[in-house]
CSV table of C-alpha atoms in Angstrom, one decimal:
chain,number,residue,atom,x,y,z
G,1,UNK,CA,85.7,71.0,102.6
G,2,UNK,CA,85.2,74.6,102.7
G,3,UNK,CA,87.5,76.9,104.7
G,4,UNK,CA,86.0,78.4,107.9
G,5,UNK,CA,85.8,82.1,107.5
G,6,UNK,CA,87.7,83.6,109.9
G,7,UNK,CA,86.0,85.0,113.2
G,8,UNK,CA,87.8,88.9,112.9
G,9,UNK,CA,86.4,88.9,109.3
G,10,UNK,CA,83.6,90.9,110.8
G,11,UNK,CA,81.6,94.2,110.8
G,12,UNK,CA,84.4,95.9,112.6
G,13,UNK,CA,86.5,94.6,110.3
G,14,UNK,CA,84.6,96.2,107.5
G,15,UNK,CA,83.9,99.1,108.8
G,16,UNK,CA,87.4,99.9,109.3
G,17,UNK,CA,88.0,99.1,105.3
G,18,UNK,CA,85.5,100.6,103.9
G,19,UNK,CA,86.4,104.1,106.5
G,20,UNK,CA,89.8,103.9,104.8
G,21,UNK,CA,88.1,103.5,101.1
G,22,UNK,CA,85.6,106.2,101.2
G,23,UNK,CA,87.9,108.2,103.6
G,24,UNK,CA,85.6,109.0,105.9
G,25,UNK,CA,85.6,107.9,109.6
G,26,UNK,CA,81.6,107.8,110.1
G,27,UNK,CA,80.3,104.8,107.4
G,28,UNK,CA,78.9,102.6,109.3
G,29,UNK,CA,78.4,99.0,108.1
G,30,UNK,CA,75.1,97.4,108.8
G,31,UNK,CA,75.0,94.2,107.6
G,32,UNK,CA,77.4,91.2,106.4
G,33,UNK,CA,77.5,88.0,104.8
G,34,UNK,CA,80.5,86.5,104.7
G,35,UNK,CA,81.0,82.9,102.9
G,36,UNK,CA,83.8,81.1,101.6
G,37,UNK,CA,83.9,80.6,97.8
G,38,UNK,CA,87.5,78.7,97.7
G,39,UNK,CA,87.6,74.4,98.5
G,40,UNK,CA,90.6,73.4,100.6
G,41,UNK,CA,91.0,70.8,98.1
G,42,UNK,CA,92.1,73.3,94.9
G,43,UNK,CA,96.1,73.9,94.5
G,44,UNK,CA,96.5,77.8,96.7
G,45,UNK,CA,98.0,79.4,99.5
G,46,UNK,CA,95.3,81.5,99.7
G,47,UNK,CA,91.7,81.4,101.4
G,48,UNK,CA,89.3,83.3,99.1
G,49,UNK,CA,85.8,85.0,100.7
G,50,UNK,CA,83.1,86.8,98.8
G,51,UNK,CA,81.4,89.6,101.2
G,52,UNK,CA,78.3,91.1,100.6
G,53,UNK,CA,78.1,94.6,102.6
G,54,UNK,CA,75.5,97.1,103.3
G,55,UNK,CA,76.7,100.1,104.8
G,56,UNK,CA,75.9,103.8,105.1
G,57,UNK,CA,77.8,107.6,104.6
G,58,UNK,CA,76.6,110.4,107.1
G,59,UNK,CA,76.0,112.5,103.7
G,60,UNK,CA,73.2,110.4,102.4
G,61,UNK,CA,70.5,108.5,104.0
G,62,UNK,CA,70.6,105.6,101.2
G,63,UNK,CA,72.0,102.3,102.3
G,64,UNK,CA,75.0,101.0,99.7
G,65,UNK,CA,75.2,97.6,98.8
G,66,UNK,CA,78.4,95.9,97.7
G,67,UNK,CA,80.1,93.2,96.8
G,68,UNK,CA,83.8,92.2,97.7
G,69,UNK,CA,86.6,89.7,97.9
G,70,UNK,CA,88.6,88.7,100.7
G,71,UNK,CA,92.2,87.2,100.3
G,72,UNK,CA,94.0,85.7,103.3
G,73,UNK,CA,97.0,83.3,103.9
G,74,UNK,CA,95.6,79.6,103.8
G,75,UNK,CA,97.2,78.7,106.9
G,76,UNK,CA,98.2,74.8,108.7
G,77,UNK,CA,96.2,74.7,111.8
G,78,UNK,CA,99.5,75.1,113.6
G,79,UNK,CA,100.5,78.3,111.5
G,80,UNK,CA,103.9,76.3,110.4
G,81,UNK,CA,103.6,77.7,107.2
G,82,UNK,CA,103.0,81.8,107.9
G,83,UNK,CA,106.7,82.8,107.5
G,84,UNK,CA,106.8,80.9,104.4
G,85,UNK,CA,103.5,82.7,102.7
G,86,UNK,CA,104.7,86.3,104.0
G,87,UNK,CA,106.5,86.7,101.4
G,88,UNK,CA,103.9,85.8,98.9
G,89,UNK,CA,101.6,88.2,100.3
G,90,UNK,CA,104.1,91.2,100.6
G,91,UNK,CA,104.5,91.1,97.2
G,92,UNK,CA,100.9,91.0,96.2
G,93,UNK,CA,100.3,94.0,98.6
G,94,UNK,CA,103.3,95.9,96.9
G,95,UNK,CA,101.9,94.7,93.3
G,96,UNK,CA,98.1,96.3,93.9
G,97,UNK,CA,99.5,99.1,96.1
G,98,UNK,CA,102.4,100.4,93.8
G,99,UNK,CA,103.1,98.7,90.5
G,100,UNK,CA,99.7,97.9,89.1
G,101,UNK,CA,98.5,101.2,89.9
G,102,UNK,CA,101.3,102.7,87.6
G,103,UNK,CA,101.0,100.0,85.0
G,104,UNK,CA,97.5,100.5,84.9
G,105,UNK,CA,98.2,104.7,84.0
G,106,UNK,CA,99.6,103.6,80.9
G,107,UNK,CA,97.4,101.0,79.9
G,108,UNK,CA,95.0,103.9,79.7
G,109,UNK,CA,96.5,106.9,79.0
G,110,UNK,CA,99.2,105.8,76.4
G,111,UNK,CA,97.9,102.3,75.1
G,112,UNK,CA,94.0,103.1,75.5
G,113,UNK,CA,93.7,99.4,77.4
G,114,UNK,CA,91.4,98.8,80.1
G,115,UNK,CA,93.3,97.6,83.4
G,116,UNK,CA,94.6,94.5,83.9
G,117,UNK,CA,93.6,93.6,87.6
G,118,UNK,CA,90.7,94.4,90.3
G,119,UNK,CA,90.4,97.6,92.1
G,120,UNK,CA,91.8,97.3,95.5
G,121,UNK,CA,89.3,98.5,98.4
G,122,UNK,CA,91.9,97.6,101.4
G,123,UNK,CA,94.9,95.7,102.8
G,124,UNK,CA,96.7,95.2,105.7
G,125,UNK,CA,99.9,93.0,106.9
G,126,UNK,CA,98.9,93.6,111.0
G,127,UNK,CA,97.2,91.9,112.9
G,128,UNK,CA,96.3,89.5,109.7
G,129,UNK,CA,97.8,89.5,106.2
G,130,UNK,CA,94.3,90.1,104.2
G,131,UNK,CA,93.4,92.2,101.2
G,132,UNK,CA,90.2,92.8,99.8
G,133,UNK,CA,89.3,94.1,96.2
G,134,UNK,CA,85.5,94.3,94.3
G,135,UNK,CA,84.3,91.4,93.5
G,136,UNK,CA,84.2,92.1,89.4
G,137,UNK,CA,81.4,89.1,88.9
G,138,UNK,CA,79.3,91.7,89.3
G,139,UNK,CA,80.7,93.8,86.4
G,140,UNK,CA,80.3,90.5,83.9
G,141,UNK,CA,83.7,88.9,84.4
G,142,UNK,CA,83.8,85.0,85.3
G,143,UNK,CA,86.4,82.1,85.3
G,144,UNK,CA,86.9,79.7,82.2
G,145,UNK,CA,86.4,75.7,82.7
G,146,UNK,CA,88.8,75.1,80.3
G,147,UNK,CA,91.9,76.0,78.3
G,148,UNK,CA,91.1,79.0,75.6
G,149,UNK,CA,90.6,78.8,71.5
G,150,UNK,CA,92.4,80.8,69.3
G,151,UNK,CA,90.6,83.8,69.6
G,152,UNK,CA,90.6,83.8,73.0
G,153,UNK,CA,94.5,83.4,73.5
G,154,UNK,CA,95.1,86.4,71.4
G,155,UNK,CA,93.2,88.8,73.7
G,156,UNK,CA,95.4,87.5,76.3
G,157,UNK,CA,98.6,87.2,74.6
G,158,UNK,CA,97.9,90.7,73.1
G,159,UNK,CA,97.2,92.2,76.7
G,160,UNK,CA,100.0,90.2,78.4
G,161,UNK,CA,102.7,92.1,75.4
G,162,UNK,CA,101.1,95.6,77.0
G,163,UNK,CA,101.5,94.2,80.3
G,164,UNK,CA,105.5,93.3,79.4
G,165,UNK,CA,106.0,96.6,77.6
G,166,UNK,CA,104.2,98.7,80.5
G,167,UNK,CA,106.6,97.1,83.1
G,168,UNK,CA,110.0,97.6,80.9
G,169,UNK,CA,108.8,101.6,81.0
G,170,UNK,CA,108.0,101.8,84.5
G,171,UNK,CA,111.5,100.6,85.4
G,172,UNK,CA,113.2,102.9,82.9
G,173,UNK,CA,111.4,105.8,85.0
G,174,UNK,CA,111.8,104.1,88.6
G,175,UNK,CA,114.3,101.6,88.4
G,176,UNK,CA,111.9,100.0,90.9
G,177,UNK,CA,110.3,97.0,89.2
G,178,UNK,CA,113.6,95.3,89.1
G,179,UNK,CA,113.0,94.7,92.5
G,180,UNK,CA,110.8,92.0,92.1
G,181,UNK,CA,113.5,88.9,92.5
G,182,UNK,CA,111.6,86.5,94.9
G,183,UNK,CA,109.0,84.6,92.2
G,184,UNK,CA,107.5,81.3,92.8
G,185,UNK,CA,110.2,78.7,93.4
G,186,UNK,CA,112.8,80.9,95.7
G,187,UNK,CA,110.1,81.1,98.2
G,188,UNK,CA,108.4,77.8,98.1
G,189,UNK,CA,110.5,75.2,98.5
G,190,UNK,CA,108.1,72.7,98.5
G,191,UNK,CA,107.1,73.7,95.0
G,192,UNK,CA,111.0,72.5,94.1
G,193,UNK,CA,110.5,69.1,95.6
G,194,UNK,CA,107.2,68.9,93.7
G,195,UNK,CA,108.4,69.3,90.8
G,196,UNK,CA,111.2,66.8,91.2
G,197,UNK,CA,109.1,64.2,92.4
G,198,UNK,CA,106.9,64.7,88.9
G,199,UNK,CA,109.8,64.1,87.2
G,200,UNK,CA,110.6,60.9,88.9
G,201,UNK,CA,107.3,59.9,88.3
G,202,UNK,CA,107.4,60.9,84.3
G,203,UNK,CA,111.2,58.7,84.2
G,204,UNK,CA,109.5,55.9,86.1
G,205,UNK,CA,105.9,56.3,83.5
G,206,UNK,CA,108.8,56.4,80.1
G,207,UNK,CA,110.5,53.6,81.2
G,208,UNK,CA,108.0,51.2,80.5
G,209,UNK,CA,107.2,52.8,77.1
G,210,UNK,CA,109.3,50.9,73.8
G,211,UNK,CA,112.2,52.9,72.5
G,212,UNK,CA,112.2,55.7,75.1
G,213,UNK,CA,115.9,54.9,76.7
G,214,UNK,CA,117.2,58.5,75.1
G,215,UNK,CA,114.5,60.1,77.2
G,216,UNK,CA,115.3,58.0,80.4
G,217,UNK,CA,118.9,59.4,80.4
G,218,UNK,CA,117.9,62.9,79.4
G,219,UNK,CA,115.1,63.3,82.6
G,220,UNK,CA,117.8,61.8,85.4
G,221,UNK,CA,120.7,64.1,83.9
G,222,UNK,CA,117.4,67.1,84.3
G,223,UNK,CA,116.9,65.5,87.5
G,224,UNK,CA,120.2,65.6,89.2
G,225,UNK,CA,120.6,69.3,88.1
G,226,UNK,CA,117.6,70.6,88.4
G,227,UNK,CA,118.1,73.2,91.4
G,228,UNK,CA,120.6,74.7,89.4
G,229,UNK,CA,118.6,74.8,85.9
G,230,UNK,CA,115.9,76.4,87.7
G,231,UNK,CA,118.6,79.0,89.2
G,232,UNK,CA,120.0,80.0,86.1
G,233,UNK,CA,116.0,80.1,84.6
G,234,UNK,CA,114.9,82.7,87.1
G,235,UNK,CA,117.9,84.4,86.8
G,236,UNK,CA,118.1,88.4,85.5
G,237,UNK,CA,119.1,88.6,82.1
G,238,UNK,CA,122.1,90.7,82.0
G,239,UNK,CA,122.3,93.5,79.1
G,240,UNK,CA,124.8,91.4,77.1
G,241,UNK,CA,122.1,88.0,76.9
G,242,UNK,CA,118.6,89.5,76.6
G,243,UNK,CA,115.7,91.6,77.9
G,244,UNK,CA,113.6,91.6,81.2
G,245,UNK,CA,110.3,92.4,82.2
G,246,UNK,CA,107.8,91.9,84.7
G,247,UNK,CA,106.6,88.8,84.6
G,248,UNK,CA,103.2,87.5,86.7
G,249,UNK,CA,104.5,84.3,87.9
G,250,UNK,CA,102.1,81.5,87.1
G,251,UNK,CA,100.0,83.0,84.1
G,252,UNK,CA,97.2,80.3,84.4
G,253,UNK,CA,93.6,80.6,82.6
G,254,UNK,CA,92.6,79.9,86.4
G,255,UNK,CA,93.9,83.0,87.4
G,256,UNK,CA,92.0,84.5,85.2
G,257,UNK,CA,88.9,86.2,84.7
G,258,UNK,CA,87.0,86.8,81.4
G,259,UNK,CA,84.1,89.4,80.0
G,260,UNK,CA,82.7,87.2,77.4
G,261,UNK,CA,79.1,87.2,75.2
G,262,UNK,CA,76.7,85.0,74.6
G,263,UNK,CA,79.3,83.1,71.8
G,264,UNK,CA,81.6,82.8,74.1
G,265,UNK,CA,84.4,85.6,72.8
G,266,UNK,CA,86.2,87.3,75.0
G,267,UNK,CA,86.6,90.6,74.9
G,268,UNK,CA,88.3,91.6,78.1
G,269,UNK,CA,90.1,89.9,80.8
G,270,UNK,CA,91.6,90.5,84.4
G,271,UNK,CA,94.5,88.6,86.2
G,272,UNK,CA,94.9,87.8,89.9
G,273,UNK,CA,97.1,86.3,92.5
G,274,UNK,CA,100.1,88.5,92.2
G,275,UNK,CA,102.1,86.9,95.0
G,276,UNK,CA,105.0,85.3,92.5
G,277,UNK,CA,105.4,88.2,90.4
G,278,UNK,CA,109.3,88.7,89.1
G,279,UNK,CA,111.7,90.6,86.8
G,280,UNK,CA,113.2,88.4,84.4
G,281,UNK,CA,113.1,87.1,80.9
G,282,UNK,CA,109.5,87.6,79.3
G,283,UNK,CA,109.7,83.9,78.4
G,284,UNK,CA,108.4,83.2,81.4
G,285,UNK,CA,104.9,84.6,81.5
G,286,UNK,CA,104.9,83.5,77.2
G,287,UNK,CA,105.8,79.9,77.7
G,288,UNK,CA,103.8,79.6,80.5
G,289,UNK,CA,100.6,80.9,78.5
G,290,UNK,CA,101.1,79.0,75.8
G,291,UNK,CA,100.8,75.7,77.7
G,292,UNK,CA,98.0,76.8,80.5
G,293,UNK,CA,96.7,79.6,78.5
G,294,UNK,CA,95.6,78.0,75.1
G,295,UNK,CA,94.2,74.7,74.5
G,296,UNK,CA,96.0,72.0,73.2
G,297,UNK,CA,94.7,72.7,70.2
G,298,UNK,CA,95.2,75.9,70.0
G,299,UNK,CA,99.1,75.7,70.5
G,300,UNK,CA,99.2,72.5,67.9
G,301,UNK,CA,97.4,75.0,65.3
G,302,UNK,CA,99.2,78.1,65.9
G,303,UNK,CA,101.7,78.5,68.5
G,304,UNK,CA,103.7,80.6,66.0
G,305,UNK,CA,100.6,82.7,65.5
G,306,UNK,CA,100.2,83.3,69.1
G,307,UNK,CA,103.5,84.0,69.3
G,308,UNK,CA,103.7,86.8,67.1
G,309,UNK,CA,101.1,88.4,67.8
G,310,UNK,CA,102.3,88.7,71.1
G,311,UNK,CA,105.8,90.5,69.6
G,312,UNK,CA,103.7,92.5,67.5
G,313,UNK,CA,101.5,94.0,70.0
G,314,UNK,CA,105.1,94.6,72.2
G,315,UNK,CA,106.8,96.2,69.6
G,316,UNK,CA,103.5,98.3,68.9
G,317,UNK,CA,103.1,99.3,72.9
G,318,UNK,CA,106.9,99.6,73.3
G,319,UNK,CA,107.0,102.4,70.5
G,320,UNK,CA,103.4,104.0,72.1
G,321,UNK,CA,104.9,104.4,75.2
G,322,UNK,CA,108.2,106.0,73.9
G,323,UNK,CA,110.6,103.3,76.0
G,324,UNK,CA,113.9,104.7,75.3
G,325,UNK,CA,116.0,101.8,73.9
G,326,UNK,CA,115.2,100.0,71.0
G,327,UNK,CA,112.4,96.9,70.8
G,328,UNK,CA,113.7,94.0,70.7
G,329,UNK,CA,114.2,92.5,67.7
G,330,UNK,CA,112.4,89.7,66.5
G,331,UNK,CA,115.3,87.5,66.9
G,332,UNK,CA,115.7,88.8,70.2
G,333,UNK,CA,112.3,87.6,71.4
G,334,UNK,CA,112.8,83.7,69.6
G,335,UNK,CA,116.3,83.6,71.2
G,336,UNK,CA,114.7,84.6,74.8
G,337,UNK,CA,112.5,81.5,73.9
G,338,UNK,CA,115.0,79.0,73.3
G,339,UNK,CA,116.9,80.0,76.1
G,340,UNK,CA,114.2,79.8,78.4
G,341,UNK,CA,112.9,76.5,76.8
G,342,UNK,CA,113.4,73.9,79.1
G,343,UNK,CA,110.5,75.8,81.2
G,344,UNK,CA,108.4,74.3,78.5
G,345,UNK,CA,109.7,70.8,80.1
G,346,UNK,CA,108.8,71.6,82.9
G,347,UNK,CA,105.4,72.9,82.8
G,348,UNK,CA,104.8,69.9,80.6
G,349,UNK,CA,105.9,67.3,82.9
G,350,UNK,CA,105.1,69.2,86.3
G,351,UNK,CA,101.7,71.1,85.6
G,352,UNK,CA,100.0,70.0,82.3
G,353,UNK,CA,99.3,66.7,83.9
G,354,UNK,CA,97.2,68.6,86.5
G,355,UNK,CA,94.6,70.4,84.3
G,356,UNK,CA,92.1,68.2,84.2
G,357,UNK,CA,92.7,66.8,87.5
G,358,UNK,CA,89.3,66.9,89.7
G,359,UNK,CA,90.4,68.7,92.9
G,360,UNK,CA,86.9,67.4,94.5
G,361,UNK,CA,88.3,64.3,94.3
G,362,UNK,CA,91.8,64.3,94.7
G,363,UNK,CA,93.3,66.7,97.3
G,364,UNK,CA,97.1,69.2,97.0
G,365,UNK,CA,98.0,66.6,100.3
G,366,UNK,CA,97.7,63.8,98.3
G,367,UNK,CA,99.7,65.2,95.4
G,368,UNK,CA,102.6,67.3,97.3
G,369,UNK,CA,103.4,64.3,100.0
G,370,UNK,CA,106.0,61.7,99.4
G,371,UNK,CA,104.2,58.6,101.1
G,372,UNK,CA,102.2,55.6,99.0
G,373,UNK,CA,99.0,57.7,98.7
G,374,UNK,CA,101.0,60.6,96.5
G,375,UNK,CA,102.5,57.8,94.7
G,376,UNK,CA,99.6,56.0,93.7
G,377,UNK,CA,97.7,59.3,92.7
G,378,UNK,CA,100.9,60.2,90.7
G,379,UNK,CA,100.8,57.4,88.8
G,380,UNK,CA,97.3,57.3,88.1
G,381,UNK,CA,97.8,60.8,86.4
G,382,UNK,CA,101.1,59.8,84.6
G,383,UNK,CA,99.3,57.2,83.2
G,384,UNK,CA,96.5,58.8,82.0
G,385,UNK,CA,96.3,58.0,77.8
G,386,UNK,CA,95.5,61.9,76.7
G,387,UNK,CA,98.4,62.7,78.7
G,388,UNK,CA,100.6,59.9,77.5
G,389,UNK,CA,99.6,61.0,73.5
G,390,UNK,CA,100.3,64.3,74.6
G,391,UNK,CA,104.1,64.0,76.1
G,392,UNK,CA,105.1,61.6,73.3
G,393,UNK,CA,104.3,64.0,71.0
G,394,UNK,CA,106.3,66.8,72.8
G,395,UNK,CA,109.2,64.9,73.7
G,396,UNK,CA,110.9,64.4,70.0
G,397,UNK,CA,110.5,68.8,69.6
G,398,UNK,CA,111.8,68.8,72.9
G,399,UNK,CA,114.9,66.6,72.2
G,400,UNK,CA,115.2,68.5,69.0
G,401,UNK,CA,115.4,72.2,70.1
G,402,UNK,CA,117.5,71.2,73.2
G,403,UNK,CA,115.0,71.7,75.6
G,404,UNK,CA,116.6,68.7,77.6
G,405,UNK,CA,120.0,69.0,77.9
């Protein structure tokens, strides 16, 4: 079911943008079609709304025509959750309004890299949390189905280093960017208990598998600790124990958006949803892309690959950009790795499953409630047999590196 586009997402409404964008107080919109382009079913907090505007300046007598997105909290008909997504969307505001604009400076100017994100038109917190950027479709960028080859991965890995190295010199000028601490799981709680209940549903899956006990013991101890793994995982690195930069949160080929030809390269790509964005280890954002970024084949084939090319293209933009310590050394980019590898569990066991999961079919209710429904769906995806191949196969390099103790 489609989300019902607000009733104050109206021509007053923008008009009032669209003044503030051209910064002039006599455009006058004339006509709008508002739809919703986001199903209720799909994991978000967000309701998403494509705009198509026509609208006139007092200095010409031609009518524009333009294309735009709308972003809004997805709120309970009750508005329980609105203090809870606040957050989310105060940090996307301060994101497009403050940091991206600055980060986007030296992706052109120093590193000769088209921006990473979609030009902001307006945002507000008052009367309604909503901000509204161009809708990029129309300049050739469009969402992958599926997980990306080889070639594909670098372009985003290669970006994501800029992205990494552009943030560790905007806090050496500002000491701002540090101030991103809030990141996904310290303001959604839910996404905690989520998590924990995948878990119980992998230990529950394993124990029926032969000569799995190790594995069994391993996920309760993970289990029974896990607040406090995920604490210390989101935690600043300190001088003394690694590096930090910004990291985007949940670096997901869905939040992505690619320029690609007929063969299907890519040769640029933008990021959205910057609500979980924060400072910390760049493990973060790397793990995370390998699993959701590249395909499984991909990261079978050349993980390492991936991997340093991403350190290459950091060490190359950290020098460009003239940060004033040193790069960090190779070893200092494996070791941020290990450290940071039991997020590797995790997104194994809590998010891989859901890839392929049909959000027409199955709803986020289904999957993020405790009752027989959640279960059922749970184990139906637990169970699936590319799934099962893939987590046996994991587990032993898992148990190996440490990833589960």
């Amino acid at each position: 079911m489609a989300v019902p586009v607000p009733e104050w997402l109206n021509r007053d409404f923008f008009e009032i943008a669209l003044r503030q964008y051209e910064k002039d107080e006599n455009v006058k919109v004339t006509s709008v079609d508002v739809k919703s382009i986001l199903d209720t079913s799909e994991p978000t907090t967000s309701a998403i709304f494509s705009a198509a505007i026509s609208y006139n300046l007092p200095t010409t007598t031609t009518e524009f025509n333009t294309k735009l997105i709308v972003k809004t909290p997805l709120l309970l008909p009750d508005g329980a959750n609105e203090v809870q997504l606040e957050p989310l969307f105060d940090t996307e505001i301060e994101m497009y309004t403050k940091t991206l604009p600055a980060i986007g400076k030296f992706l052109l100017c120093s590193l000769d890299e088209r921006v990473f994100f979609p030009n902001i038109i307006y945002h507000s917190k008052s009367p309604n949390y909503v901000l509204v950027f161009d809708d990029i479709t129309d300049k050739g960028f469009s969402k992958e189905t599926k997980q990306l080859n080889f070639e594909n991965s670098k372009v985003v890995f290669a970006k994501l280093a800029k992205f990494h190295a552009c943030s560790m010199f905007l806090e050496q000028k500002t000491n701002e960017v540090s101030d991103y601490k809030q990141g996904l799981f310290r303001v959604r709680d839910d996404g905690v208990e989520h998590m924990l209940n995948s878990i119980s549903k992998l230990i529950d899956e394993i124990t029926t598998w032969p000569n799995h006990e190790v594995y069994v013991e391993k996920f309760k101890n993970i289990h029974k600790n896990f607040h406090r793994k995920i604490r210390r995982l989101y935690s600043v690195n300190t001088p003394i124990h690694g590096y930090n930069v910004l990291n985007h949160g949940d670096f997901h080929f869905r939040n992505m958006m690619f320029k690609t030809d007929k063969q299907g390269t890519a040769h640029d790509f933008m990021l959205v949803d910057y609500q979980v964005c924060i400072w910390g280890s760049p493990a973060l954002d790397v793990i995370y892309a390998l699993y959701m970024v590249a395909s499984k084949d991909t990261l079978e084939k050349h993980r390492e690959d991936l991997l340093s090319h991403y350190y290459d293209e950091f060490v190359a933009a950290h020098r460009a950009l003239g940060i004033k310590e040193k790069p960090p050394t190779r070893l200092d980019f494996n070791t941020e790795l290990i450290r940071h590898g039991i997020l590797e569990m995790i997104i194994a066991v809590c998010f891989m499953p859901y890839v392929h999961v049909d959000f027409s079919k199955i709803s986020m209710d289904d999957l993020m409630a405790n009752g027989e429904v959640s279960k059922d769906v749970r184990k139906e995806i637990y169970g699936h047999p590319d799934y099962k191949k893939a987590i046996q196969e994991l587990l032993p390099m898992y148990l190996e590196k440490g990833f589960l103790d």
